[in-house]
GROMACS .gro file of C-alpha atoms in nm:
model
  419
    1UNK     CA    1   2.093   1.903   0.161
    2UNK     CA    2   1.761   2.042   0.383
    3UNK     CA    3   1.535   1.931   0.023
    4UNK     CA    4   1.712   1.575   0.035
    5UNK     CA    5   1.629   1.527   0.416
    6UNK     CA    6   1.265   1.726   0.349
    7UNK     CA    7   1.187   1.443   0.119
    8UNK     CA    8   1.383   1.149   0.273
    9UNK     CA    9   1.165   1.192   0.533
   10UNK     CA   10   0.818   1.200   0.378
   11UNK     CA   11   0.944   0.882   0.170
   12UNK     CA   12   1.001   0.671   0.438
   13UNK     CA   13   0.655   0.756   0.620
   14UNK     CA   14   0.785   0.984   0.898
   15UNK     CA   15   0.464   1.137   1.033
   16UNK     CA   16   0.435   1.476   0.840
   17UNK     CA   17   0.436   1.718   1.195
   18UNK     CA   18   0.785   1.561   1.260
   19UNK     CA   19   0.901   1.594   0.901
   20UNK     CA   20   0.849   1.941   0.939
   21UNK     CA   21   0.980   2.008   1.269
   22UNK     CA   22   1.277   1.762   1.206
   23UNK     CA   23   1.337   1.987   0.900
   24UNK     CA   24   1.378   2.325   1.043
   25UNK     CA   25   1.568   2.188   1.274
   26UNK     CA   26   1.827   2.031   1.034
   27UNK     CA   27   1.801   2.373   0.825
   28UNK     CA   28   1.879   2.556   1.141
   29UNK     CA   29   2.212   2.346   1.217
   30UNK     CA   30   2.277   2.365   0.895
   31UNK     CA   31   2.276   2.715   0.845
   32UNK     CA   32   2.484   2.751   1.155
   33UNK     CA   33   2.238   3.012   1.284
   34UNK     CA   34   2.160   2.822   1.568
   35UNK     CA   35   2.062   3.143   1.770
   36UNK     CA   36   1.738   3.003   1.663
   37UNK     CA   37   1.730   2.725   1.826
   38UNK     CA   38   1.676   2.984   2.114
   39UNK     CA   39   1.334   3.082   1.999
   40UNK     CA   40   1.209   2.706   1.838
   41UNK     CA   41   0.947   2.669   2.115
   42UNK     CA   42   0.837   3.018   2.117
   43UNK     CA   43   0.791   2.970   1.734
   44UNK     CA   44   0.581   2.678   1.739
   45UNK     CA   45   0.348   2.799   2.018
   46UNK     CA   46   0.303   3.122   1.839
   47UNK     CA   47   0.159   2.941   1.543
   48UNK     CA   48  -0.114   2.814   1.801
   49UNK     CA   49  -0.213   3.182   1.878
   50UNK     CA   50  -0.522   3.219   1.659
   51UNK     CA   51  -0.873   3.226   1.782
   52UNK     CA   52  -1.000   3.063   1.484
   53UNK     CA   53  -0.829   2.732   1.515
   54UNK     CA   54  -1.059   2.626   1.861
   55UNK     CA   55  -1.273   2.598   1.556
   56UNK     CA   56  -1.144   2.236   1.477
   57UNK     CA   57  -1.207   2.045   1.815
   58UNK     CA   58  -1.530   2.210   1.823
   59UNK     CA   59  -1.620   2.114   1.492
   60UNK     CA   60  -1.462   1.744   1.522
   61UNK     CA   61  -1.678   1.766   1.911
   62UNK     CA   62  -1.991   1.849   1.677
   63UNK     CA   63  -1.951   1.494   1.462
   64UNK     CA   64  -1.900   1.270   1.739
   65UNK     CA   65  -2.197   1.382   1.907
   66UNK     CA   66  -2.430   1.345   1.576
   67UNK     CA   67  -2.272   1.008   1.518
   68UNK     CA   68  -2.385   0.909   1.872
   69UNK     CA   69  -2.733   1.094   1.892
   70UNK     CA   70  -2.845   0.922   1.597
   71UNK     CA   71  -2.870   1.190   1.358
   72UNK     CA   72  -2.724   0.995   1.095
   73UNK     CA   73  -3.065   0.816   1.022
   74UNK     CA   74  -3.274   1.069   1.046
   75UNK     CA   75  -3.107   1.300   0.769
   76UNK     CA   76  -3.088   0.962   0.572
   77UNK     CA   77  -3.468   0.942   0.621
   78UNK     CA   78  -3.504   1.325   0.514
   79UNK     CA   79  -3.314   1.261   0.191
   80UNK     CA   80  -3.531   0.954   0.115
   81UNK     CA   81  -3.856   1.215   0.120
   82UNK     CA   82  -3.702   1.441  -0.144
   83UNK     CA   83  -3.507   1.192  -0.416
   84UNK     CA   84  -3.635   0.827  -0.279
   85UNK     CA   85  -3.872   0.774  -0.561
   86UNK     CA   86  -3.646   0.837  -0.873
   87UNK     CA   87  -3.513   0.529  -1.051
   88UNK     CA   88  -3.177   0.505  -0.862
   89UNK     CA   89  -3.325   0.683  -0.566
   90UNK     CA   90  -3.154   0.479  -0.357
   91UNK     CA   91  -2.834   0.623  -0.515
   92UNK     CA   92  -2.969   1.012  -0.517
   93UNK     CA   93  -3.031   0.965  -0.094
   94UNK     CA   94  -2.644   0.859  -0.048
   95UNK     CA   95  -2.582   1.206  -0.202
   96UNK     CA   96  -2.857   1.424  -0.010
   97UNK     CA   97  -2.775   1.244   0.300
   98UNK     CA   98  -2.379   1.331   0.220
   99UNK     CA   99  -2.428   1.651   0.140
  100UNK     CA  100  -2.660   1.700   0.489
  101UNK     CA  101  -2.396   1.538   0.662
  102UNK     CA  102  -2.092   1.789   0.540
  103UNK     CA  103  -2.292   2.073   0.638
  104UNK     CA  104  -2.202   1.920   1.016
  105UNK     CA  105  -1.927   1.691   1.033
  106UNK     CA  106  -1.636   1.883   0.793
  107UNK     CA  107  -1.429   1.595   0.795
  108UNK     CA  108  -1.410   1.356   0.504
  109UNK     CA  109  -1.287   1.032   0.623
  110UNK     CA  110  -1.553   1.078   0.941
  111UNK     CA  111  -1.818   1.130   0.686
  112UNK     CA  112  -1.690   0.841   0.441
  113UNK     CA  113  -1.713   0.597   0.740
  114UNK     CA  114  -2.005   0.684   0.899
  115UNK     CA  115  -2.203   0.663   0.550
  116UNK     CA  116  -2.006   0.345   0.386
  117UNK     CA  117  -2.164   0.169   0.734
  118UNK     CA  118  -2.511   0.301   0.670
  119UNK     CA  119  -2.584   0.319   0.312
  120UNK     CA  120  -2.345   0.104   0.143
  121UNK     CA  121  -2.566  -0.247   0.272
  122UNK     CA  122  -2.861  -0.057   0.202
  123UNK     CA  123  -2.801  -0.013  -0.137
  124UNK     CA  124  -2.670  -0.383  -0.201
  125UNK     CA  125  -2.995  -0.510  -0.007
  126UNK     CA  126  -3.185  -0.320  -0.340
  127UNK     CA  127  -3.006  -0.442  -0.597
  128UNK     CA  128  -2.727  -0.203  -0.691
  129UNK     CA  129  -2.403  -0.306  -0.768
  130UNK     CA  130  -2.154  -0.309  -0.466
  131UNK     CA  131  -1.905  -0.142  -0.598
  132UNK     CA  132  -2.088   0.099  -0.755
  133UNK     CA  133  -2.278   0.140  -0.411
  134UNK     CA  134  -1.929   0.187  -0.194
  135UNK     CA  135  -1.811   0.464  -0.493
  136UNK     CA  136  -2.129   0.651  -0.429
  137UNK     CA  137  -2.045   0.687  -0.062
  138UNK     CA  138  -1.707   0.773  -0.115
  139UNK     CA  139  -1.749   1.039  -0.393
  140UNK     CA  140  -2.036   1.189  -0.162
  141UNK     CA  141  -1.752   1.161   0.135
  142UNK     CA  142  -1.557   1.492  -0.111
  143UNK     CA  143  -1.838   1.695  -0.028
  144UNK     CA  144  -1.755   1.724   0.361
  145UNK     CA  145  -1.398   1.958   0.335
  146UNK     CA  146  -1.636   2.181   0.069
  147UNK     CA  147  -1.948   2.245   0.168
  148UNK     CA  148  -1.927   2.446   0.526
  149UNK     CA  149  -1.808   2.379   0.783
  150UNK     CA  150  -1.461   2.264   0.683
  151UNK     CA  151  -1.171   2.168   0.872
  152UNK     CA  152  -0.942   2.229   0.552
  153UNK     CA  153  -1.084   2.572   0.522
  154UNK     CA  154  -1.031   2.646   0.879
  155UNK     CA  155  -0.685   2.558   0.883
  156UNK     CA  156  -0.663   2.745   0.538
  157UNK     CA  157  -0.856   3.038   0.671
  158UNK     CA  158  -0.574   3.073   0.968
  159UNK     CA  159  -0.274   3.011   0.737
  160UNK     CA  160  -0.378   3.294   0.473
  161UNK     CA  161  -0.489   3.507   0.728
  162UNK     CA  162  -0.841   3.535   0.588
  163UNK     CA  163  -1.208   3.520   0.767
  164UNK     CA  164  -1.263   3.167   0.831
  165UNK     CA  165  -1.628   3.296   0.781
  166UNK     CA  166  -1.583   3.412   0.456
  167UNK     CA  167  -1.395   3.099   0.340
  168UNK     CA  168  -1.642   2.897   0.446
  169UNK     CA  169  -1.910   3.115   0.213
  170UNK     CA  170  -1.666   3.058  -0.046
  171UNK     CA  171  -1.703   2.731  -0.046
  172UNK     CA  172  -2.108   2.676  -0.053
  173UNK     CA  173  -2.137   2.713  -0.425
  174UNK     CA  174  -1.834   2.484  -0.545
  175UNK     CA  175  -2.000   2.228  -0.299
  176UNK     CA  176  -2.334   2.261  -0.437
  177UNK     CA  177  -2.216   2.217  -0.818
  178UNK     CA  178  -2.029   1.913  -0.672
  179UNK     CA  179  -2.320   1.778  -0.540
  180UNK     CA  180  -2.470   1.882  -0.853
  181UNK     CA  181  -2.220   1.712  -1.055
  182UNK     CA  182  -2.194   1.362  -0.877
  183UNK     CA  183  -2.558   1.381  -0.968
  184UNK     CA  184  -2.546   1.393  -1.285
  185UNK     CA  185  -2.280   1.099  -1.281
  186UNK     CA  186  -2.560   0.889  -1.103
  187UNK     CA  187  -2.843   0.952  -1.370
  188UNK     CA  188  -2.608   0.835  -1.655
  189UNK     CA  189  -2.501   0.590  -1.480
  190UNK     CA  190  -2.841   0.463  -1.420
  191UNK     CA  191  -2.949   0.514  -1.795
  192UNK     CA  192  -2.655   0.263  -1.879
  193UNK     CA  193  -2.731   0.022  -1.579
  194UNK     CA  194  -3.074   0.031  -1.525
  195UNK     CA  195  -3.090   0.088  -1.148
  196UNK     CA  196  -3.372   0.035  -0.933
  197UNK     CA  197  -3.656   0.231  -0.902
  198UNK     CA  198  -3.759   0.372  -0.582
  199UNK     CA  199  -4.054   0.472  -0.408
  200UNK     CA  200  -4.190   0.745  -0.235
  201UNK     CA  201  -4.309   0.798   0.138
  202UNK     CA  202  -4.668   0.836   0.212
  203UNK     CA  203  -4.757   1.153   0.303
  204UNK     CA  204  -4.775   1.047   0.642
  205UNK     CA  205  -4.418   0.953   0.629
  206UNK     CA  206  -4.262   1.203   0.462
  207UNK     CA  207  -4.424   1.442   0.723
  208UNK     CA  208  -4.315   1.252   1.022
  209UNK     CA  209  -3.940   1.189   0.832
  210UNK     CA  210  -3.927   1.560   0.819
  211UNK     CA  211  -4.045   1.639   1.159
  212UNK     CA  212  -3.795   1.373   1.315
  213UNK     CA  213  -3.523   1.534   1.079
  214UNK     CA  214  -3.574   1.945   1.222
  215UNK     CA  215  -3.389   1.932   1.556
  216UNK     CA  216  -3.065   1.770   1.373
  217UNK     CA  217  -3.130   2.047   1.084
  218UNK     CA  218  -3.057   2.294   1.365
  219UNK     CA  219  -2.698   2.251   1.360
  220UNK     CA  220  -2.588   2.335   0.993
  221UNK     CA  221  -2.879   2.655   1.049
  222UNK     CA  222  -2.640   2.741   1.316
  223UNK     CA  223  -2.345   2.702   1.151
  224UNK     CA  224  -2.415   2.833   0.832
  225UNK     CA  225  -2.709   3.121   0.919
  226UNK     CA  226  -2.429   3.234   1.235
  227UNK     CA  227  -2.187   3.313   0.977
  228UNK     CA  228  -2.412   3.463   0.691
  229UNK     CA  229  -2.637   3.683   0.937
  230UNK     CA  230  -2.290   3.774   1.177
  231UNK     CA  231  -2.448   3.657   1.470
  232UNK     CA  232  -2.161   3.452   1.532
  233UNK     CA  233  -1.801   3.398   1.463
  234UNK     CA  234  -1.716   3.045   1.278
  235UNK     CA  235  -1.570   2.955   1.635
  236UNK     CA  236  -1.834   3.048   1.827
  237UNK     CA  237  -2.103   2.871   1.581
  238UNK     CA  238  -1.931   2.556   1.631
  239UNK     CA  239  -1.946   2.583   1.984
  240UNK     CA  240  -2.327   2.653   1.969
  241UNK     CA  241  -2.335   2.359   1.699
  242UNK     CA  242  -2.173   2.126   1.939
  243UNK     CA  243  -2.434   2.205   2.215
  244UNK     CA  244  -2.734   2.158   1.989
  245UNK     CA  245  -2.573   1.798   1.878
  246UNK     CA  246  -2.585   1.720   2.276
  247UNK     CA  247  -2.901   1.830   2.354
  248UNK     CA  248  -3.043   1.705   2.052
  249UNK     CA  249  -2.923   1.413   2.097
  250UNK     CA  250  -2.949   1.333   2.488
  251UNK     CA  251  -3.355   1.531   2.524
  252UNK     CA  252  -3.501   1.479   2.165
  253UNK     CA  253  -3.334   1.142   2.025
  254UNK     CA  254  -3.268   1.022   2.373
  255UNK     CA  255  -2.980   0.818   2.186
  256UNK     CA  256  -2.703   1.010   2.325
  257UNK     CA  257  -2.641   0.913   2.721
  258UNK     CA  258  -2.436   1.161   2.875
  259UNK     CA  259  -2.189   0.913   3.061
  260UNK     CA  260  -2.031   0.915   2.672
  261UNK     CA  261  -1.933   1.238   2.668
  262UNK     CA  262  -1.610   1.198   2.851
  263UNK     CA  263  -1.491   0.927   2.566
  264UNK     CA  264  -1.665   1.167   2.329
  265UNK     CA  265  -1.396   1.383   2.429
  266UNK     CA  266  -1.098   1.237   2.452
  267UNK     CA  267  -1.139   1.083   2.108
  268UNK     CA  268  -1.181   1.477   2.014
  269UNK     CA  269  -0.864   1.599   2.198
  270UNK     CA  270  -0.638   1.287   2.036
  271UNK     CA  271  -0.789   1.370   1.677
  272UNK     CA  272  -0.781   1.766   1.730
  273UNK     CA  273  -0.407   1.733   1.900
  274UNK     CA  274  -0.223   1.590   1.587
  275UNK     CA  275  -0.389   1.860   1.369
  276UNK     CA  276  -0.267   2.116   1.620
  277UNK     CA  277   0.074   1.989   1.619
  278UNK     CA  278   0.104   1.970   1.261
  279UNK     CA  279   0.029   2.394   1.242
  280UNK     CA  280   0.228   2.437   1.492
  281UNK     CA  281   0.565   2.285   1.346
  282UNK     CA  282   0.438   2.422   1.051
  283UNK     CA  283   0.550   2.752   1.188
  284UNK     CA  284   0.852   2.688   1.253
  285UNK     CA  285   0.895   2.488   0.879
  286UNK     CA  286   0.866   2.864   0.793
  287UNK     CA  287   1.227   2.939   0.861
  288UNK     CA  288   1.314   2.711   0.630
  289UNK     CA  289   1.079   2.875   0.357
  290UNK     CA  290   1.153   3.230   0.420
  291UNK     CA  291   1.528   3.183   0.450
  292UNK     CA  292   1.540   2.974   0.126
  293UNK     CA  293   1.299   3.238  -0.027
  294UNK     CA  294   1.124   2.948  -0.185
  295UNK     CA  295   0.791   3.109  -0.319
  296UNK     CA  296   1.007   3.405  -0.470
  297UNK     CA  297   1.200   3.099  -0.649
  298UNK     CA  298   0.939   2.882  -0.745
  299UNK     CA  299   0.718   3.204  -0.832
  300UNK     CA  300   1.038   3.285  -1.093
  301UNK     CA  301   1.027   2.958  -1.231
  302UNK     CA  302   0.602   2.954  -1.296
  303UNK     CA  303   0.605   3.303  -1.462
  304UNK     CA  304   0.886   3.248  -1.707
  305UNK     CA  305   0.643   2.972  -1.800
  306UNK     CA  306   0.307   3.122  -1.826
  307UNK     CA  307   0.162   3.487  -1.680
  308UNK     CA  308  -0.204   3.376  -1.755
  309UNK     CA  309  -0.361   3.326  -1.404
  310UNK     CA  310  -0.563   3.055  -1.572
  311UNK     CA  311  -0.248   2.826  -1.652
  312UNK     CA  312  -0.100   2.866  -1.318
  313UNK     CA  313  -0.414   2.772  -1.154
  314UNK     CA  314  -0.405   2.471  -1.395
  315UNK     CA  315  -0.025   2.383  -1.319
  316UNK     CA  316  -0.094   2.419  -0.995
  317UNK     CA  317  -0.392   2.141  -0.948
  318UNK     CA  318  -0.156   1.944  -1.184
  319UNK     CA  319   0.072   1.939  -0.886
  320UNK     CA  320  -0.148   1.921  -0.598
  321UNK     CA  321  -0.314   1.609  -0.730
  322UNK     CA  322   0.030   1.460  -0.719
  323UNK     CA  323   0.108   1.597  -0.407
  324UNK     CA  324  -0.264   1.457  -0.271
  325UNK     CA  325  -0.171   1.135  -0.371
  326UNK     CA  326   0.096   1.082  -0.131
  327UNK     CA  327   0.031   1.293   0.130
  328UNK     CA  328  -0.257   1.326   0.385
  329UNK     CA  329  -0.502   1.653   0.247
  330UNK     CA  330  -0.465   1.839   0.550
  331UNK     CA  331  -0.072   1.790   0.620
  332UNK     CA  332  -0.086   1.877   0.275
  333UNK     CA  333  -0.288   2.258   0.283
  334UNK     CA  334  -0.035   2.324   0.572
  335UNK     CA  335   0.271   2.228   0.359
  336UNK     CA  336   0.207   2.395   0.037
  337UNK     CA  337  -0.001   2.714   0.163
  338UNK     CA  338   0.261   2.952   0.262
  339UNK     CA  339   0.484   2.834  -0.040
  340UNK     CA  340   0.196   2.852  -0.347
  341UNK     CA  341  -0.059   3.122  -0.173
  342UNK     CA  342   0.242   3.443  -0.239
  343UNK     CA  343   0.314   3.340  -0.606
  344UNK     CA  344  -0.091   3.336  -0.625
  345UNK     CA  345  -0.193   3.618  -0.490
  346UNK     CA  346   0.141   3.862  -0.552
  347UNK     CA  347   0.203   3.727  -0.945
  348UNK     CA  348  -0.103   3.598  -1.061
  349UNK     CA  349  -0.401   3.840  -0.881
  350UNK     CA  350  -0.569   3.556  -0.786
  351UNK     CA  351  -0.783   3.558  -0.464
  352UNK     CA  352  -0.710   3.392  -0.193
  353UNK     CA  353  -1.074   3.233  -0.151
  354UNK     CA  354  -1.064   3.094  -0.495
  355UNK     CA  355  -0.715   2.949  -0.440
  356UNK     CA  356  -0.821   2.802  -0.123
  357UNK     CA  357  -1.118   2.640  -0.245
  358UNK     CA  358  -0.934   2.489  -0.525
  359UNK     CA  359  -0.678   2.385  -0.351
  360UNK     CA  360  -0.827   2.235  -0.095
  361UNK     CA  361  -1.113   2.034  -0.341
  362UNK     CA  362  -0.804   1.896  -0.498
  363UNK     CA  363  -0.617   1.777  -0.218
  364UNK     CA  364  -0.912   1.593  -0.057
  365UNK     CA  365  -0.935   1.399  -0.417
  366UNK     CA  366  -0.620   1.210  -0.270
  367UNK     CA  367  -0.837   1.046  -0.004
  368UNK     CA  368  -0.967   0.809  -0.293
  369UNK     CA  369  -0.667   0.786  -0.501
  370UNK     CA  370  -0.386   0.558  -0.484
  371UNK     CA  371  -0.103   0.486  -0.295
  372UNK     CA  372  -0.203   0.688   0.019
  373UNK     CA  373  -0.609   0.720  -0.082
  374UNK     CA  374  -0.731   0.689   0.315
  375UNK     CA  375  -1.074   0.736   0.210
  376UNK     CA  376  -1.050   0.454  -0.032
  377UNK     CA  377  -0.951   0.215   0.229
  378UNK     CA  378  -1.194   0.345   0.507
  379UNK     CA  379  -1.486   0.275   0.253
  380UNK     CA  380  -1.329  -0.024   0.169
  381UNK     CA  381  -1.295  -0.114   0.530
  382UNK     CA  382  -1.648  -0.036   0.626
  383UNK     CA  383  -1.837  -0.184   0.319
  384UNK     CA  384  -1.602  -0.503   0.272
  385UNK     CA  385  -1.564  -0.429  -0.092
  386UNK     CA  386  -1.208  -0.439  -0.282
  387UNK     CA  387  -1.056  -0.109  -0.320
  388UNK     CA  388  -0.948  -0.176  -0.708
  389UNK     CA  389  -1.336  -0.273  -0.714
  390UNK     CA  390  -1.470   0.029  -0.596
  391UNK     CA  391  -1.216   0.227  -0.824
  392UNK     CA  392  -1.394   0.086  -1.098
  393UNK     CA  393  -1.709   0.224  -1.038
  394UNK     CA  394  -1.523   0.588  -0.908
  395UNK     CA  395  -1.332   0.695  -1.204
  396UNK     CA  396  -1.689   0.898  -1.283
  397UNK     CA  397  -1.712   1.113  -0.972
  398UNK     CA  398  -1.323   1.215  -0.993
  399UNK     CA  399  -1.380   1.318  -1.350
  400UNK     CA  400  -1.674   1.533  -1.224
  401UNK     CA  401  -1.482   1.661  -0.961
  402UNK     CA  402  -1.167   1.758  -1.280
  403UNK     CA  403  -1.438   1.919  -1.480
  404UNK     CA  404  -1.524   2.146  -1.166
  405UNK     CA  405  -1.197   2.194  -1.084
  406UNK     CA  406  -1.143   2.333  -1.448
  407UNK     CA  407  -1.450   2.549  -1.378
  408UNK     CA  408  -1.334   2.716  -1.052
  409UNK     CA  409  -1.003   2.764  -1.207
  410UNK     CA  410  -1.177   2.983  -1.491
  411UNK     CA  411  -1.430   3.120  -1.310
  412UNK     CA  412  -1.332   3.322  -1.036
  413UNK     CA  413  -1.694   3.426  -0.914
  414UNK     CA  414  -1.792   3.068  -0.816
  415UNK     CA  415  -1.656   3.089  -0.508
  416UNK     CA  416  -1.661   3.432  -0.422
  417UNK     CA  417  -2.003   3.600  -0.539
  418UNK     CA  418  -2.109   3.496  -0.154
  419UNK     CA  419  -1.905   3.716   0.011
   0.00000   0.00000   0.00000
């Protein structure tokens, strides 16, 4: 009966934090050990107890402050200097500026609608197609829970009990062939379109483009050379990054007042809060698993299929995708985690960076794709172009990101030769 109610409740668009809670709690009656009940609260708040997961308002703190200090347009401006004078340049800066961007923000629909605001005109105003312009932005939006820091991998890190650190190196060279791969989509693309060609700064303005661009480049140095160098732990280079982003933005921009900071945070705490609830009743979902021994079941089923590491891994993104279509890509790493991440790493040998990075590229695909696709809609939203319109033009990017997938899933040293 618990599996009926499970997904009862996720059909009929109960918020996932209360499916889960609402769950264990039916399991609990259920299984008349209600001596449990005894111990819910303690259960949920002990899921809370991990250092790393201050991480995630930090990180979300560090994106609202670039948004406000203007540091959106400057890495924009930096991108322009390095790809702005290919034909399509126009097309090659979305991607730079994306991939700048995830190396701050870590959230993909914060990324997706900051960008669909700025570049998405932009690139109509030169002549590319609309659609075509609003797919760009999107795809680039993928790039945000890969490339470090990542508030999948964060959550990830804490649920497998792994280094958020080294995670977040595992994930620098799948998000560079990503950003690689997208690309590639744009150049042939452009070969069958014939986009626009650009053109470069002067000297002059690719210096001053680049000088305007170093202060914001401090943040992702902070993040990222922290964590590589062990200066810092992933939590406390987020703090660090979220000071930078103020005084960056409030001394050297002078676009960020300080009277915002109290809205700054607030938005922070509401967006940080239902992330934090949803690990939390998370924990207590556990019961459910560990009682039902569902990983030992399910691990049962997948081996009297297949003991090639290589087919599981491919079963498996066969099933996330589905599951990332209907459910939100972070509700989604907390869901299936403690179920898939055993059978991975106890049947298959597989490590638990490479899982995680798969995983959690896959799930962030259902942003763009339908029904749920938020993503889709937020670019939609922001660039007043159809989503079946922009779909048209994205089929591309999500085959990239399949081919990669397919390449991580093979390749075990793509995403841990870093660490």
């Amino acid at each position: 009966m618990t599996p009926i109610i499970f997904a009862f409740k996720l059909l009929i668009a109960v918020p996932v934090a209360l499916v889960l809670a609402l769950t264990a709690i039916w399991y609990i009656w259920e299984s008349g050990n209600t001596v449990l009940y005894d111990s819910f609260a303690q259960k949920m708040f002990s899921g809370l107890e991990n250092y790393g997961l201050l991480a995630i308002p930090l990180f979300m703190l560090t994106g609202e402050m670039m948004n406000e200090g203007g540091m959106t347009r400057r890495l924009i401006n930096a991108a322009r200097v390095f790809v702005g004078g290919f034909r399509g340049g126009l097309a090659y800066i979305n991607l730079l500026a994306n991939m700048f961007m995830a190396a701050i923000i870590g959230s993909a629909t914060a990324q997706i609608s900051v960008m669909a605001r700025a570049m998405t005109p932009e690139m109509e105003k030169e002549g590319y197609d609309k659609g075509f312009a609003a797919a760009t932005t999107a795809a680039g939006g993928l790039l945000a829970p890969v490339i470090p820091p990542s508030m999948m991998f964060v959550i990830y890190g804490v649920l497998a009990q792994i280094p958020i650190g080294d995670m977040f190196l595992a994930g620098i060279l799948p998000g560079l062939l990503m950003a690689a791969a997208f690309g590639a989509v744009v150049f042939v693309v452009g070969l069958a379109s014939g986009f626009p060609k650009g053109a470069w700064f002067t000297r002059r303005e690719a210096f001053s483009a680049l000088l305007f661009c170093l202060p914001a480049a401090l943040i992702p140095l902070a993040i990222i050379g922290g964590i590589l160098f062990g200066i810092a732990t992933p939590t406390e280079s987020a703090a660090i990054a979220s000071l930078i982003a103020f005084l960056v933005g409030w001394l050297v921009y002078g676009e960020l007042k300080p009277e915002a900071i109290l809205e700054m945070f607030k938005r922070t705490a509401v967006n940080a809060s239902m992330i934090v609830f949803m690990i939390a009743t998370a924990n207590v979902f556990g019961w459910v698993i560990i009682y039902e021994a569902l990983p030992q079941k399910l691990a049962a089923l997948i081996t009297s299929i297949t003991s090639d590491p290589f087919l599981f891994l491919l079963i498996v993104n066969l099933v996330l995708l589905f599951v990332g279509m209907l459910i939100d890509g972070i509700a989604a790493v907390i869901l299936i985690s403690p179920i898939l991440l055993p059978i991975a790493m106890n049947d298959y040998g597989i490590s638990p960076y490479q899982f995680g990075v798969v995983m959690c590229i896959n799930l962030v695909l259902g942003l763009l794709t339908p029904p749920v696709g938020v993503g889709l809609y937020i670019t939609s939203s922001m660039s007043g172009v159809s989503p079946g319109r922009i779909l048209k033009s994205l089929w591309p990017f999500l085959l990239a990101v399949a081919v990669i997938l397919i390449l991580l899933s093979r390749f075990p040293w793509i995403s841990t030769v870093l660490i």
